[in-house]
């Protein structure tokens, strides 16, 4: 039995589905397939010296979300909407459990890193992440709550990693400052 939130989302999607919107959503969901769009953004960040550290954090975020979603899919095995409602989906899926949405988690982990580090184009990345997430339940390969869980997971991972990296950088700066004062600054008497 679908919960009320998921059933309401399924009913809303059925009302607005049309061939043009189907093509748009298939395009955005395919960008998330195998992480193609996120890998491109990762390469861009890693290729520039100024954003290399952020690129490393992004790589850790993506790997973390993929490990967590894979684990959660095994723990909360939930059949996908097309299996539950017995129809053929408009896009291929991995065939794994529906909960949580890996596409949404990865998309929002990337957006979170762009947002927390205040990177250029963060709102464009956010819009792409949102459309990718919406496409997953629009195309009925995930329930709405799967997508919400993926969004929350991705954003939480990026938030935690951002703060961990900030603490590490501050401690390194403090230690460097301490070393500098101790060995190079003249002490006042």
Short mmCIF file of C-alpha atoms in Angstrom, two decimals:
data_model
loop_
_atom_site.label_atom_id
_atom_site.label_comp_id
_atom_site.label_asym_id
_atom_site.label_seq_id
_atom_site.Cartn_x
_atom_site.Cartn_y
_atom_site.Cartn_z
CA UNK A 1 0.00 0.00 0.00
CA UNK A 2 1.39 3.37 -1.00
CA UNK A 3 1.45 6.03 1.66
CA UNK A 4 -0.59 9.20 1.18
CA UNK A 5 2.37 11.36 0.13
CA UNK A 6 3.52 8.91 -2.54
CA UNK A 7 -0.01 8.33 -3.81
CA UNK A 8 -0.64 12.08 -4.10
CA UNK A 9 2.63 12.50 -6.05
CA UNK A 10 1.76 9.60 -8.38
CA UNK A 11 -1.68 11.14 -9.04
CA UNK A 12 -0.16 14.58 -9.71
CA UNK A 13 2.39 13.11 -12.13
CA UNK A 14 -0.33 11.24 -14.01
CA UNK A 15 -2.20 14.52 -14.53
CA UNK A 16 0.77 16.48 -15.95
CA UNK A 17 2.53 13.80 -18.00
CA UNK A 18 2.86 14.62 -21.69
CA UNK A 19 5.31 13.69 -24.48
CA UNK A 20 7.30 16.96 -24.35
CA UNK A 21 7.75 16.84 -20.58
CA UNK A 22 8.60 13.13 -20.87
CA UNK A 23 11.51 13.96 -23.21
CA UNK A 24 12.77 16.74 -20.93
CA UNK A 25 12.65 14.50 -17.87
CA UNK A 26 14.30 11.59 -19.70
CA UNK A 27 17.11 13.96 -20.74
CA UNK A 28 17.72 15.14 -17.16
CA UNK A 29 17.50 11.69 -15.64
CA UNK A 30 19.96 10.40 -18.24
CA UNK A 31 22.46 13.09 -17.19
CA UNK A 32 22.49 11.43 -13.77
CA UNK A 33 22.91 7.93 -15.23
CA UNK A 34 26.36 6.68 -14.26
CA UNK A 35 26.98 10.16 -12.81
CA UNK A 36 27.97 11.60 -16.19
CA UNK A 37 27.11 15.23 -15.44
CA UNK A 38 28.55 15.06 -11.91
CA UNK A 39 31.78 13.48 -13.17
CA UNK A 40 32.15 16.34 -15.67
CA UNK A 41 31.72 18.89 -12.86
CA UNK A 42 34.19 16.92 -10.74
CA UNK A 43 36.79 16.98 -13.52
CA UNK A 44 36.32 20.75 -13.89
CA UNK A 45 36.90 21.28 -10.16
CA UNK A 46 39.90 18.95 -10.03
CA UNK A 47 41.52 20.51 -13.10
CA UNK A 48 41.81 23.97 -11.55
CA UNK A 49 44.31 24.54 -8.76
CA UNK A 50 41.98 27.02 -7.05
CA UNK A 51 39.14 24.46 -6.74
CA UNK A 52 41.14 21.22 -6.47
CA UNK A 53 40.56 20.79 -2.73
CA UNK A 54 36.85 21.34 -3.24
CA UNK A 55 36.95 18.77 -6.06
CA UNK A 56 38.47 16.23 -3.69
CA UNK A 57 35.69 16.91 -1.16
CA UNK A 58 33.14 16.51 -3.98
CA UNK A 59 34.67 13.18 -4.97
CA UNK A 60 34.46 12.00 -1.36
CA UNK A 61 30.84 13.21 -1.18
CA UNK A 62 29.82 11.32 -4.33
CA UNK A 63 31.53 8.12 -3.22
CA UNK A 64 29.99 8.42 0.25
CA UNK A 65 26.45 8.88 -1.09
CA UNK A 66 26.79 6.00 -3.49
CA UNK A 67 28.00 3.70 -0.69
CA UNK A 68 25.22 4.86 1.65
CA UNK A 69 22.44 4.57 -0.95
CA UNK A 70 23.65 1.12 -1.94
CA UNK A 71 23.60 0.05 1.71
CA UNK A 72 20.17 1.60 2.35
CA UNK A 73 18.69 0.02 -0.78
CA UNK A 74 19.69 -3.36 0.60
CA UNK A 75 18.28 -2.62 4.06
CA UNK A 76 14.97 -1.07 2.96
CA UNK A 77 14.23 -3.17 -0.07
CA UNK A 78 11.30 -1.33 -1.65
CA UNK A 79 9.88 -2.28 -4.99
CA UNK A 80 9.92 0.43 -7.59
CA UNK A 81 6.67 2.13 -8.62
CA UNK A 82 6.57 0.48 -12.04
CA UNK A 83 6.95 -2.94 -10.41
CA UNK A 84 4.25 -2.17 -7.87
CA UNK A 85 1.84 -0.81 -10.50
CA UNK A 86 2.90 -3.37 -13.11
CA UNK A 87 3.94 -1.26 -16.10
CA UNK A 88 7.06 -0.79 -18.23
CA UNK A 89 9.09 2.29 -17.21
CA UNK A 90 10.14 4.96 -19.72
CA UNK A 91 13.80 4.62 -18.70
CA UNK A 92 16.05 1.79 -17.62
CA UNK A 93 16.88 1.39 -13.96
CA UNK A 94 19.59 -0.48 -12.11
CA UNK A 95 16.98 -2.98 -10.96
CA UNK A 96 17.86 -2.35 -7.33
CA UNK A 97 15.57 -1.21 -4.55
CA UNK A 98 13.73 2.07 -4.89
CA UNK A 99 14.65 3.61 -1.51
CA UNK A 100 16.50 6.01 -1.52
CA UNK A 101 17.07 7.55 -4.94
CA UNK A 102 20.78 7.40 -5.82
CA UNK A 103 20.29 9.94 -8.63
CA UNK A 104 18.78 12.44 -6.18
CA UNK A 105 21.39 11.78 -3.49
CA UNK A 106 24.31 12.26 -5.87
CA UNK A 107 22.73 15.35 -7.45
CA UNK A 108 22.16 17.02 -4.09
CA UNK A 109 25.57 16.03 -2.75
CA UNK A 110 27.07 17.88 -5.72
CA UNK A 111 24.74 20.84 -5.28
CA UNK A 112 25.51 20.92 -1.55
CA UNK A 113 29.24 21.14 -2.20
CA UNK A 114 28.69 23.90 -4.77
CA UNK A 115 26.38 25.71 -2.36
CA UNK A 116 28.45 25.43 0.83
CA UNK A 117 31.68 26.37 -0.92
CA UNK A 118 29.85 29.20 -2.69
CA UNK A 119 31.11 28.09 -6.09
CA UNK A 120 30.28 29.79 -9.34
CA UNK A 121 27.18 28.39 -11.06
CA UNK A 122 25.87 26.94 -7.79
CA UNK A 123 22.30 27.89 -8.69
CA UNK A 124 22.56 26.30 -12.14
CA UNK A 125 23.90 23.14 -10.50
CA UNK A 126 21.04 23.38 -7.98
CA UNK A 127 18.47 23.68 -10.75
CA UNK A 128 19.96 20.67 -12.57
CA UNK A 129 19.96 18.69 -9.31
CA UNK A 130 16.33 19.58 -8.63
CA UNK A 131 15.17 18.68 -12.13
CA UNK A 132 17.14 15.43 -11.95
CA UNK A 133 15.45 14.56 -8.65
CA UNK A 134 11.98 15.49 -9.94
CA UNK A 135 12.58 13.44 -13.09
CA UNK A 136 13.00 10.30 -10.98
CA UNK A 137 9.47 10.34 -9.63
CA UNK A 138 8.00 11.96 -12.75
CA UNK A 139 9.25 8.97 -14.76
CA UNK A 140 7.85 6.70 -12.02
CA UNK A 141 11.08 4.85 -11.31
CA UNK A 142 11.06 6.20 -7.72
CA UNK A 143 8.43 7.21 -5.24
CA UNK A 144 8.33 10.83 -4.08
CA UNK A 145 9.58 9.80 -0.62
CA UNK A 146 12.55 7.96 -2.22
CA UNK A 147 13.52 11.21 -3.90
CA UNK A 148 13.07 13.23 -0.69
CA UNK A 149 15.27 10.75 1.18
CA UNK A 150 17.90 10.98 -1.57
CA UNK A 151 17.84 14.78 -1.46
CA UNK A 152 18.18 14.79 2.34
CA UNK A 153 20.99 12.23 2.28
CA UNK A 154 22.97 14.03 -0.44
CA UNK A 155 22.63 17.43 1.18
CA UNK A 156 23.48 16.05 4.64
CA UNK A 157 26.64 14.33 3.36
CA UNK A 158 27.82 17.52 1.63
CA UNK A 159 27.04 19.58 4.75
CA UNK A 160 28.97 17.22 7.03
CA UNK A 161 31.95 17.00 4.66
CA UNK A 162 32.03 20.77 4.25
CA UNK A 163 32.16 21.28 8.00
CA UNK A 164 34.74 18.54 8.53
CA UNK A 165 36.97 20.09 5.87
CA UNK A 166 36.54 23.54 7.42
CA UNK A 167 37.55 22.23 10.87
CA UNK A 168 40.60 20.52 9.39
CA UNK A 169 41.63 23.66 7.47
CA UNK A 170 41.19 25.86 10.55
CA UNK A 171 43.27 23.52 12.69
CA UNK A 172 46.02 23.50 10.05
CA UNK A 173 45.96 27.30 9.88
CA UNK A 174 46.07 27.56 13.66
CA UNK A 175 48.96 25.13 13.84
CA UNK A 176 50.82 26.95 11.05
CA UNK A 177 50.25 30.24 12.83
CA UNK A 178 51.55 28.73 16.05
CA UNK A 179 54.65 27.35 14.33
CA UNK A 180 55.26 30.70 12.61
CA UNK A 181 55.03 32.67 15.88
CA UNK A 182 57.20 30.21 17.77
CA UNK A 183 60.05 29.96 15.29
CA UNK A 184 60.04 33.14 13.23
CA UNK A 185 58.46 35.97 15.17
CA UNK A 186 60.50 37.93 17.64
CA UNK A 187 59.19 37.50 21.12
CA UNK A 188 58.32 40.66 23.05
CA UNK A 189 60.02 40.97 26.38
#
